mmCIF file with all atom_site columns, C-alpha atoms in Angstrom:
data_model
loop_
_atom_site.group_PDB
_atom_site.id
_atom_site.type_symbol
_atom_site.label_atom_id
_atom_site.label_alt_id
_atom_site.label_comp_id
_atom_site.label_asym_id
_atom_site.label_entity_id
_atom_site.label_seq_id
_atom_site.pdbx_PDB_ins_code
_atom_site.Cartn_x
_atom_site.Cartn_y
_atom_site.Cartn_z
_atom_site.occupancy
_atom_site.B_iso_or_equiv
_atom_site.pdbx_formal_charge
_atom_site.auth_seq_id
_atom_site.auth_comp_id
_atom_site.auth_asym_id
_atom_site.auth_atom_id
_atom_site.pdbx_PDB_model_num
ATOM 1   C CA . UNK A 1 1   ? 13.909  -1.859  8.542   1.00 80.00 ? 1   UNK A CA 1
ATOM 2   C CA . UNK A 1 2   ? 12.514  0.139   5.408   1.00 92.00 ? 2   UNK A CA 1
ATOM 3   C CA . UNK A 1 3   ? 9.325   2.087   5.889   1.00 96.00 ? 3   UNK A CA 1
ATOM 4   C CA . UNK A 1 4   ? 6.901   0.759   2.822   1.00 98.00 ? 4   UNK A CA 1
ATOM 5   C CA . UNK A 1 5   ? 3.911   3.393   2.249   1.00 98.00 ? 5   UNK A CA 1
ATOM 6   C CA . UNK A 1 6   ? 0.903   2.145   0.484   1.00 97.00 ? 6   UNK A CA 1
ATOM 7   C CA . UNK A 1 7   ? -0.900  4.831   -1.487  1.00 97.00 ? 7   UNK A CA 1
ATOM 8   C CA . UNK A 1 8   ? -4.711  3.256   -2.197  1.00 94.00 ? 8   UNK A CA 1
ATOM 9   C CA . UNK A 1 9   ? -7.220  4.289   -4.656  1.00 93.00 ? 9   UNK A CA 1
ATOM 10  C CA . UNK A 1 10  ? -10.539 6.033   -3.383  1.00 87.00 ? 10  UNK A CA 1
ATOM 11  C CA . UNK A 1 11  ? -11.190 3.353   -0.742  1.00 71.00 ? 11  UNK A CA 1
ATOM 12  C CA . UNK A 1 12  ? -15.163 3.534   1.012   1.00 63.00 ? 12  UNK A CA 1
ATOM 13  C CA . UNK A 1 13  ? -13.141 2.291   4.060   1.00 57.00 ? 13  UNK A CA 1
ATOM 14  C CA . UNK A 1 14  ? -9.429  2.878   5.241   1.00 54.00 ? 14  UNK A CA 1
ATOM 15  C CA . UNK A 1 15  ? -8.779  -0.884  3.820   1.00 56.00 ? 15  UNK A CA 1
ATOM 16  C CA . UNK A 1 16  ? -11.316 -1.534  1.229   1.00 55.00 ? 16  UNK A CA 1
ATOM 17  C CA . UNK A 1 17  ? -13.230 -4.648  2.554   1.00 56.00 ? 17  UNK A CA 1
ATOM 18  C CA . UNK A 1 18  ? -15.806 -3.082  3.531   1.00 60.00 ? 18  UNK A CA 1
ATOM 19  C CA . UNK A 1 19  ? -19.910 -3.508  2.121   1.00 56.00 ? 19  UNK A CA 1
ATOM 20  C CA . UNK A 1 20  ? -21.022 -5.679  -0.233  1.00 63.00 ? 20  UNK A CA 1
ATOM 21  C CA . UNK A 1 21  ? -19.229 -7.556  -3.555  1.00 63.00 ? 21  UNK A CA 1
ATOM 22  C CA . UNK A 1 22  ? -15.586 -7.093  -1.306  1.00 67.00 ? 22  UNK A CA 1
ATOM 23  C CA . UNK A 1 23  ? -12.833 -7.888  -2.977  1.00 75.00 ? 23  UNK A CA 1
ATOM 24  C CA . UNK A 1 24  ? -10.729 -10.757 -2.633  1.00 83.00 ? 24  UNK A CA 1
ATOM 25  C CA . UNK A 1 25  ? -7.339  -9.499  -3.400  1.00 87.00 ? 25  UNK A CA 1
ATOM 26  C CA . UNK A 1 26  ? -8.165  -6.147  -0.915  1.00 85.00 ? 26  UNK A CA 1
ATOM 27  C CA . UNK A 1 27  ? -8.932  -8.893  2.176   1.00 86.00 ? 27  UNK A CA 1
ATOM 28  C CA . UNK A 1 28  ? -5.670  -10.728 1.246   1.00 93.00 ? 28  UNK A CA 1
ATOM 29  C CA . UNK A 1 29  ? -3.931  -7.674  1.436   1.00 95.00 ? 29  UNK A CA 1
ATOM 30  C CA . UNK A 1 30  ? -5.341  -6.172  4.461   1.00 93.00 ? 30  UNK A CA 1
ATOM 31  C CA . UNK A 1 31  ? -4.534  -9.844  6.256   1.00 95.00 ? 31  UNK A CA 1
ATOM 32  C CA . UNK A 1 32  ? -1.184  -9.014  5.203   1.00 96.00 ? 32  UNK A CA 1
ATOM 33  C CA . UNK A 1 33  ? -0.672  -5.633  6.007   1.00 97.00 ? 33  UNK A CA 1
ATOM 34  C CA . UNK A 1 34  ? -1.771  -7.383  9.587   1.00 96.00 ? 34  UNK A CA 1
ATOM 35  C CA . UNK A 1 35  ? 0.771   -9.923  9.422   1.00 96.00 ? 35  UNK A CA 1
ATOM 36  C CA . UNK A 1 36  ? 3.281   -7.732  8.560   1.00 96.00 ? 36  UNK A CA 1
ATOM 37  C CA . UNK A 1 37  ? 2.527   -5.337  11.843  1.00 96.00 ? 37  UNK A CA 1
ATOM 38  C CA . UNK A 1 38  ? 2.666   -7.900  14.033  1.00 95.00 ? 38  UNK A CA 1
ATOM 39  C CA . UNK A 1 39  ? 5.947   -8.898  12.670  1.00 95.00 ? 39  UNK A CA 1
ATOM 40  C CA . UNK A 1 40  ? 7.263   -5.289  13.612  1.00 95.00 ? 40  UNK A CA 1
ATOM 41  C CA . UNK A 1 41  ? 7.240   -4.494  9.761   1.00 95.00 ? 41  UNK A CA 1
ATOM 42  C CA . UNK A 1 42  ? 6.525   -0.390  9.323   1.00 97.00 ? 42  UNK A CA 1
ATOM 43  C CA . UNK A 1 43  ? 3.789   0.111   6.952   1.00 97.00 ? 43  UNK A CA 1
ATOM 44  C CA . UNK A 1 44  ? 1.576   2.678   6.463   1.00 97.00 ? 44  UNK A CA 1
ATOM 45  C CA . UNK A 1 45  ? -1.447  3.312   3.926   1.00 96.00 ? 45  UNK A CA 1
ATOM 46  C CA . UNK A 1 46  ? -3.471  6.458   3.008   1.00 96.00 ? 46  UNK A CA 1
ATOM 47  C CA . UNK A 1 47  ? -6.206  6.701   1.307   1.00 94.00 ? 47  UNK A CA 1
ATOM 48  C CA . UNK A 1 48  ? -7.429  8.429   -1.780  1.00 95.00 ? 48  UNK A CA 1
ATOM 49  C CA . UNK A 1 49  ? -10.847 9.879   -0.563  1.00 91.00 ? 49  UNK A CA 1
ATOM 50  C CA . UNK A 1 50  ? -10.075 10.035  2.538   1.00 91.00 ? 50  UNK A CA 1
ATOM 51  C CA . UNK A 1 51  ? -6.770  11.513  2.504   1.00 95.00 ? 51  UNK A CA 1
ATOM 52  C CA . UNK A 1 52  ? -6.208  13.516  -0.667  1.00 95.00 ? 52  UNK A CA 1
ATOM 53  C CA . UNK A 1 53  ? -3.516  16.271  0.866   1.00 97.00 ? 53  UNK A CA 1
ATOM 54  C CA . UNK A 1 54  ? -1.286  13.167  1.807   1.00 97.00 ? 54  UNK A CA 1
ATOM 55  C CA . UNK A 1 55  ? -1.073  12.128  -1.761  1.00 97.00 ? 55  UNK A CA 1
ATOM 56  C CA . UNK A 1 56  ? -0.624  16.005  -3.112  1.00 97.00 ? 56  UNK A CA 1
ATOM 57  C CA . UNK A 1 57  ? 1.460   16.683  -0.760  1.00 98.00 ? 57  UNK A CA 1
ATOM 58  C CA . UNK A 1 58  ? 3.969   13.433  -1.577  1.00 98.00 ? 58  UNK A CA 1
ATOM 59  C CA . UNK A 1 59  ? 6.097   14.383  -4.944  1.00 98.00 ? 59  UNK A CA 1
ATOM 60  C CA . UNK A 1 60  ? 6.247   11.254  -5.945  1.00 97.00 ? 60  UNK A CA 1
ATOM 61  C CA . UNK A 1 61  ? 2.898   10.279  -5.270  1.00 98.00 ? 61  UNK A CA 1
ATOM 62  C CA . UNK A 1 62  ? 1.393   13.722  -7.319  1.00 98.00 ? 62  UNK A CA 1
ATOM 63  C CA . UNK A 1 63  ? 3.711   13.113  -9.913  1.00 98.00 ? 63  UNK A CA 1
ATOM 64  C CA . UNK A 1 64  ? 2.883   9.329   -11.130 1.00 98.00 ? 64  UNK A CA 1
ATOM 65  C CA . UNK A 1 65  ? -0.833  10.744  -10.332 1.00 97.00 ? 65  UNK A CA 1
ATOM 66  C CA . UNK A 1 66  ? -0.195  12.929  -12.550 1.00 97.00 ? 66  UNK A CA 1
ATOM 67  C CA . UNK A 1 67  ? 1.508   11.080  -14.911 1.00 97.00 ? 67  UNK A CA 1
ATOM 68  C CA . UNK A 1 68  ? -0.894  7.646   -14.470 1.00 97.00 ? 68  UNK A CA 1
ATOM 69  C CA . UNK A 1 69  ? -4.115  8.599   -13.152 1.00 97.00 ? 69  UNK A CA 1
ATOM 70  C CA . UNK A 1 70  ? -5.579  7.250   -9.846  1.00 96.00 ? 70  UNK A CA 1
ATOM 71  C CA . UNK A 1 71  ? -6.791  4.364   -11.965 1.00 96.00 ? 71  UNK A CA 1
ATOM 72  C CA . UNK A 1 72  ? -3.005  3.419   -12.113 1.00 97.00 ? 72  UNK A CA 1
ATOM 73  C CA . UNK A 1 73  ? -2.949  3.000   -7.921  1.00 97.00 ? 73  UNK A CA 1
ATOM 74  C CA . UNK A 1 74  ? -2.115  1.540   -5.778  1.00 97.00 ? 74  UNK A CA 1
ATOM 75  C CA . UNK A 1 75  ? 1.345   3.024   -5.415  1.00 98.00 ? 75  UNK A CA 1
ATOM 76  C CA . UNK A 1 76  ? 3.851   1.371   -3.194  1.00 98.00 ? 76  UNK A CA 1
ATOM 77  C CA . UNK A 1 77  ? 6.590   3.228   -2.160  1.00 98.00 ? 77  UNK A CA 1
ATOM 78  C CA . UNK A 1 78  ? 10.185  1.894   -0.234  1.00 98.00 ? 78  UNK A CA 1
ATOM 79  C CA . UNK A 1 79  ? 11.656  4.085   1.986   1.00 97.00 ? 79  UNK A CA 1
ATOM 80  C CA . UNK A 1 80  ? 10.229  6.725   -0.411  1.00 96.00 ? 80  UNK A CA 1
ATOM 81  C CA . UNK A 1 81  ? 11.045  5.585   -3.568  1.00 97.00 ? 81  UNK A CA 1
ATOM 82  C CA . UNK A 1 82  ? 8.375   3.907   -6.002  1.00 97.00 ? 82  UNK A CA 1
ATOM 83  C CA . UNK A 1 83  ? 8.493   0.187   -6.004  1.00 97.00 ? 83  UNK A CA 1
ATOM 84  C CA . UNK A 1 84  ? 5.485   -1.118  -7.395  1.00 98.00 ? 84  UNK A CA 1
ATOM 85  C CA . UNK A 1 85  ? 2.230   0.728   -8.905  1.00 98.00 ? 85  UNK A CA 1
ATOM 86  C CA . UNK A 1 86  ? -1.310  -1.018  -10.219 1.00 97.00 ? 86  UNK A CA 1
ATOM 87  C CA . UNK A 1 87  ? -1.916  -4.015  -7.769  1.00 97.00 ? 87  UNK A CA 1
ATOM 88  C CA . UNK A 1 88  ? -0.803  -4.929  -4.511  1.00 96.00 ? 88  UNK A CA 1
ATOM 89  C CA . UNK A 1 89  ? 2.321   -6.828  -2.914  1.00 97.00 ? 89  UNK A CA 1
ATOM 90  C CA . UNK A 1 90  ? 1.924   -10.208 -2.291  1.00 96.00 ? 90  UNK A CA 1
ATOM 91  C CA . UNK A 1 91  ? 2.663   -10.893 1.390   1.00 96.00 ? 91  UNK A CA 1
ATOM 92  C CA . UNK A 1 92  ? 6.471   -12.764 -0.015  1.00 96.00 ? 92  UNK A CA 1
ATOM 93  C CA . UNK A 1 93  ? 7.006   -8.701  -1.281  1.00 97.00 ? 93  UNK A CA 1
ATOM 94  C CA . UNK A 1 94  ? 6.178   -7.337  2.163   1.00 97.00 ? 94  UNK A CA 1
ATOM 95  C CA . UNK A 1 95  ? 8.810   -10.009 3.957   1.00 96.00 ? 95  UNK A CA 1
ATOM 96  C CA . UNK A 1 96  ? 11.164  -8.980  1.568   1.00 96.00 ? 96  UNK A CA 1
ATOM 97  C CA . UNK A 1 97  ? 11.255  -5.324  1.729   1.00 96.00 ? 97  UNK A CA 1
ATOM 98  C CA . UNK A 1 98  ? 11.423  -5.520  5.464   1.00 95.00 ? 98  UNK A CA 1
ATOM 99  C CA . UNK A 1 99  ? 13.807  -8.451  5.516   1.00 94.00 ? 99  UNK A CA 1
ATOM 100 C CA . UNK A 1 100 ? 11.556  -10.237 7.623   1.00 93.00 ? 100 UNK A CA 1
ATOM 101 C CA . UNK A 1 101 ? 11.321  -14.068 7.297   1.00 89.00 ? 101 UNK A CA 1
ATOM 102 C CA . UNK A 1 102 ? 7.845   -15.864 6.304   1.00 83.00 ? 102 UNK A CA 1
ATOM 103 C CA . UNK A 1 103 ? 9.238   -19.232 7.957   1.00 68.00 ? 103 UNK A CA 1
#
């Protein structure tokens, strides 16, 4: 099963949906990263203001920072390789990468 890593921008919370004016596309995604978990997928996320070494210490996450700019995140990586950068995965991405079934 591949390992997807999510690499968020500066998040107040560890998902995002937290406050006022949340939104929508954050909660869709954090109901997915759920979904996903209790499907066995292996997913992990880290946080820009909350865990800044994380993403220096990551090549391939301080290189497209450095490259793109934290504006361009988030950065989803596959089993350490990039595999999509500036929105989220839709929960159909998530099944696929971990060749798990939506049905």
């Amino acid at each position: 099963m591949a390992k997807i890593e999510v690499y968020d921008p500066a998040l107040c919370c560890s998902t995002g949906i937290c406050g006022e004016g949340v939104d929508q596309e954050k909660v869709t995604f954090a109901a997915d990263v759920d979904w996903l978990k209790s499907q066995g997928g292996q997913i992990e996320r880290f946080n820009l203001a909350q865990q800044p070494m994380v993403f220096a210490d990551n090549p391939i996450v301080k290189g497209f920072l450095g490259r793109s700019g934290a504006e361009a995140l988030p950065l989803i990586l596959i089993d350490g390789e990039m595999a999509l950068a500036g929105r989220y995965p839709h929960r159909t991405e998530l099944a696929k990468w971990a060749k798990i079934s939506l049905t």
